[in-house]
């Protein structure tokens, strides 16, 4: 069975500050891991994905995430937040590529001017 | 359009009524997924199609929920005898076989009064 835990349902940062959104997973096999972003009134969009290649994955809009097997984590970071980054972020795990994703509960990122 | 299309975008119905939600996936995508997203929560898996057949329907909450994909493209999610607890955003996604990367539509918001 696979599951995802996102610590912090709401995260608030100042514009220009570091963004850190936490994700921990459990999986019985080496996982595929994903971060999706959902802007208001829009569908989920893929930010980045880990599929057992490099452990540091770079995505769109300056986001990146690092797979740490020993910590079962896949935290999302961005060095400098922009106002346009305000959205809901979802971490997801798939332990059999091609089958369904299991999502975490989401973290709403707020960016203060 | 090039993306996943879902109709209707909004549906308000009365308790006990029958509802159909339609998903038109990206052309050429063989896998199609239905998820349900309640307010403040992450997407919850309902059912996954590979071609015309349901490869995994373990997420359907009960026998009031049913989904079809008769020609391997468009899918319809059917909910009988709707209940207030069925109110949620129903998300559809599609993917190329075995990539693990899902492309989501904007969802159909169902409100059961």
Coordinates of C-alpha atoms in Angstrom, one line a residue:
Chain A
X1 CA 0.0 0.0 0.0
X2 CA 1.2 3.5 -0.7
X3 CA 0.4 6.7 1.1
X4 CA 1.5 10.3 1.3
X5 CA 1.7 12.8 4.2
X6 CA 2.1 16.5 3.6
X7 CA 3.0 18.3 6.8
X8 CA 1.3 21.7 7.1
X9 CA -2.0 22.3 5.3
X10 CA -1.1 26.0 5.1
X11 CA 2.3 27.6 4.6
X12 CA 2.8 31.4 4.4
X13 CA 6.1 33.0 3.2
X14 CA 7.1 36.5 2.2
X15 CA 7.9 37.3 -1.4
X16 CA 11.5 36.5 -2.1
X17 CA 11.8 34.0 0.8
X18 CA 12.6 30.3 0.6
X19 CA 9.7 28.0 -0.1
X20 CA 9.7 24.6 1.6
X21 CA 6.8 22.2 1.3
X22 CA 7.1 18.9 3.0
X23 CA 6.1 15.5 1.7
X24 CA 6.7 12.0 3.2
X25 CA 5.6 8.8 1.5
X26 CA 5.3 5.2 2.2
X27 CA 5.6 2.6 -0.5
X28 CA 6.3 -1.1 -0.6
X29 CA 8.4 -0.8 -3.7
X30 CA 10.7 2.0 -5.1
X31 CA 8.2 4.7 -5.8
X32 CA 7.6 7.2 -8.5
X33 CA 6.9 10.6 -6.9
X34 CA 5.2 13.7 -8.2
X35 CA 4.4 17.3 -7.2
X36 CA 1.3 18.9 -8.7
X37 CA 0.1 22.5 -8.4
X38 CA -3.5 23.7 -8.5
X39 CA -4.1 27.4 -9.2
X40 CA -7.5 28.8 -8.3
X41 CA -10.2 27.5 -10.7
X42 CA -7.7 25.5 -12.7
X43 CA -6.9 21.8 -13.1
X44 CA -3.9 20.2 -11.5
X45 CA -0.6 20.7 -13.3
X46 CA 2.5 18.6 -13.0
X47 CA 5.4 20.5 -11.4
X48 CA 8.0 17.8 -11.4
X49 CA 8.4 14.0 -11.1
X50 CA 11.0 11.6 -9.7
X51 CA 11.3 8.3 -11.6
X52 CA 14.5 6.7 -10.1
X53 CA 17.0 8.7 -12.1
X54 CA 18.7 11.7 -10.5
X55 CA 17.6 12.3 -6.9
X56 CA 17.4 16.0 -7.3
X57 CA 14.6 16.9 -9.7
X58 CA 14.1 20.2 -11.3
X59 CA 10.6 21.3 -12.4
X60 CA 8.9 24.3 -13.8
X61 CA 8.8 27.8 -12.4
X62 CA 12.1 27.3 -10.5
X63 CA 10.8 24.5 -8.2
X64 CA 12.9 21.5 -7.3
X65 CA 12.6 18.5 -5.1
X66 CA 15.0 16.0 -3.6
X67 CA 14.3 12.3 -3.2
X68 CA 15.7 11.0 0.1
X69 CA 15.1 7.3 0.5
X70 CA 16.5 7.1 4.0
X71 CA 14.0 9.7 5.1
X72 CA 11.2 8.6 2.8
X73 CA 10.8 12.3 1.8
X74 CA 10.3 14.3 -1.3
X75 CA 10.2 17.9 -0.1
X76 CA 9.5 20.7 -2.6
X77 CA 11.7 23.9 -2.5
X78 CA 12.1 27.2 -4.4
X79 CA 14.8 29.6 -3.4
X80 CA 12.7 32.8 -3.8
X81 CA 8.9 32.9 -3.7
X82 CA 6.9 35.0 -6.2
X83 CA 3.4 36.2 -5.7
X84 CA 2.3 34.0 -8.6
X85 CA 3.4 30.9 -6.7
X86 CA 0.3 31.2 -4.4
X87 CA -1.6 28.0 -5.0
X88 CA -2.3 24.6 -3.6
X89 CA 0.5 22.0 -3.9
X90 CA -0.1 18.2 -3.9
X91 CA 2.5 15.5 -3.5
X92 CA 1.7 12.1 -5.0
X93 CA 3.1 8.6 -5.1
X94 CA 2.8 5.8 -7.6
X95 CA 4.4 2.5 -6.9
X96 CA 3.6 1.1 -10.4
X97 CA 3.9 3.6 -13.2
X98 CA 0.8 3.5 -15.3
X99 CA -1.5 2.8 -12.4
X100 CA -3.2 5.3 -10.1
X101 CA -1.5 8.1 -8.1
X102 CA -2.2 8.4 -4.4
X103 CA -2.2 12.1 -3.3
X104 CA -1.5 13.8 -0.1
X105 CA -3.9 16.2 1.5
X106 CA -2.3 19.3 -0.1
X107 CA -0.5 22.4 1.2
X108 CA -1.9 25.8 0.4
X109 CA 1.0 28.3 -0.2
X110 CA 0.3 31.9 0.6
X111 CA 2.9 34.6 -0.5
X112 CA 2.9 37.9 1.3
X113 CA 4.1 41.1 -0.4
Chain B
X1 CA -8.6 21.6 -27.6
X2 CA -5.4 19.8 -26.6
X3 CA -6.2 19.2 -23.0
X4 CA -8.6 17.0 -21.0
X5 CA -12.1 18.3 -21.2
X6 CA -14.8 17.8 -18.6
X7 CA -18.5 18.6 -18.8
X8 CA -20.5 20.0 -17.1
X9 CA -18.2 22.3 -15.2
X10 CA -20.9 22.8 -12.6
X11 CA -23.9 20.6 -11.8
X12 CA -26.5 21.2 -9.1
X13 CA -28.9 18.5 -8.4
X14 CA -31.3 17.3 -5.8
X15 CA -30.8 14.4 -3.4
X16 CA -31.9 11.1 -5.0
X17 CA -31.4 12.3 -8.6
X18 CA -29.2 10.6 -11.3
X19 CA -26.1 12.4 -12.6
X20 CA -23.7 11.9 -15.4
X21 CA -20.3 13.5 -15.7
X22 CA -18.3 13.4 -19.0
X23 CA -14.6 13.3 -19.6
X24 CA -12.9 13.7 -23.0
X25 CA -9.2 12.8 -22.6
X26 CA -6.2 13.9 -24.6
X27 CA -6.2 12.2 -28.0
X28 CA -4.0 9.1 -28.0
X29 CA -4.0 8.7 -24.2
X30 CA -4.9 5.1 -23.4
X31 CA -5.2 5.5 -19.6
X32 CA -8.1 7.5 -18.0
X33 CA -8.6 8.2 -14.4
X34 CA -11.4 9.5 -12.2
X35 CA -10.7 11.2 -8.9
X36 CA -12.9 13.0 -6.4
X37 CA -11.7 16.0 -4.5
X38 CA -13.7 17.2 -1.5
X39 CA -13.1 20.7 0.0
X40 CA -9.7 21.0 1.7
X41 CA -8.6 17.5 0.7
X42 CA -6.4 15.9 -1.9
X43 CA -7.8 14.1 -4.9
X44 CA -9.1 10.6 -4.0
X45 CA -8.9 7.8 -6.6
X46 CA -12.1 6.4 -7.9
X47 CA -11.4 4.3 -11.0
X48 CA -8.8 3.7 -13.7
X49 CA -9.4 2.6 -17.3
X50 CA -6.8 1.1 -19.6
X51 CA -8.5 1.3 -23.0
X52 CA -12.1 0.3 -22.7
X53 CA -11.8 -1.8 -19.6
X54 CA -11.7 -0.7 -15.9
X55 CA -8.3 -1.9 -14.8
X56 CA -8.9 -0.8 -11.2
X57 CA -12.2 0.3 -9.7
X58 CA -11.3 -0.2 -6.1
X59 CA -11.9 3.5 -5.3
X60 CA -15.6 3.6 -6.1
X61 CA -17.3 4.2 -2.8
X62 CA -20.3 2.0 -3.4
X63 CA -22.6 0.6 -6.1
X64 CA -24.3 3.9 -6.8
X65 CA -21.1 4.9 -8.7
X66 CA -20.4 3.5 -12.1
X67 CA -18.1 4.6 -15.0
X68 CA -17.8 3.5 -18.6
X69 CA -15.5 4.1 -21.5
X70 CA -17.1 2.1 -24.3
X71 CA -14.8 3.1 -27.2
X72 CA -11.6 3.7 -25.3
X73 CA -11.8 7.5 -25.4
X74 CA -14.6 9.4 -23.8
X75 CA -15.6 8.3 -20.3
X76 CA -18.8 8.9 -18.3
X77 CA -19.0 8.7 -14.6
X78 CA -22.6 7.9 -13.4
X79 CA -24.0 8.5 -10.0
X80 CA -27.3 7.0 -9.0
X81 CA -29.6 8.2 -6.2
X82 CA -27.2 11.1 -5.3
X83 CA -26.6 11.9 -1.7
X84 CA -25.5 15.2 -0.1
X85 CA -22.1 13.5 0.7
X86 CA -21.5 13.1 -3.0
X87 CA -20.9 16.8 -3.3
X88 CA -17.3 17.4 -4.5
X89 CA -15.2 18.2 -7.5
X90 CA -14.9 15.2 -9.8
X91 CA -11.6 15.2 -11.6
X92 CA -10.7 13.3 -14.8
X93 CA -7.1 12.7 -15.9
X94 CA -5.5 10.9 -18.8
X95 CA -2.0 9.6 -19.5
X96 CA 0.0 7.7 -22.0
X97 CA 0.4 4.1 -20.9
X98 CA 3.0 3.5 -18.2
X99 CA 4.4 7.1 -17.9
X100 CA 2.8 7.8 -14.5
X101 CA 2.3 11.4 -15.5
X102 CA -1.4 12.4 -15.4
X103 CA -2.9 15.3 -17.3
X104 CA -6.0 16.7 -15.4
X105 CA -9.1 18.4 -16.6
X106 CA -10.5 21.3 -14.6
X107 CA -13.1 19.2 -13.0
X108 CA -16.9 19.0 -12.6
X109 CA -18.2 20.5 -9.4
X110 CA -21.2 18.5 -8.2
X111 CA -23.5 20.0 -5.6
X112 CA -26.3 17.8 -4.2
X113 CA -28.9 19.8 -2.3

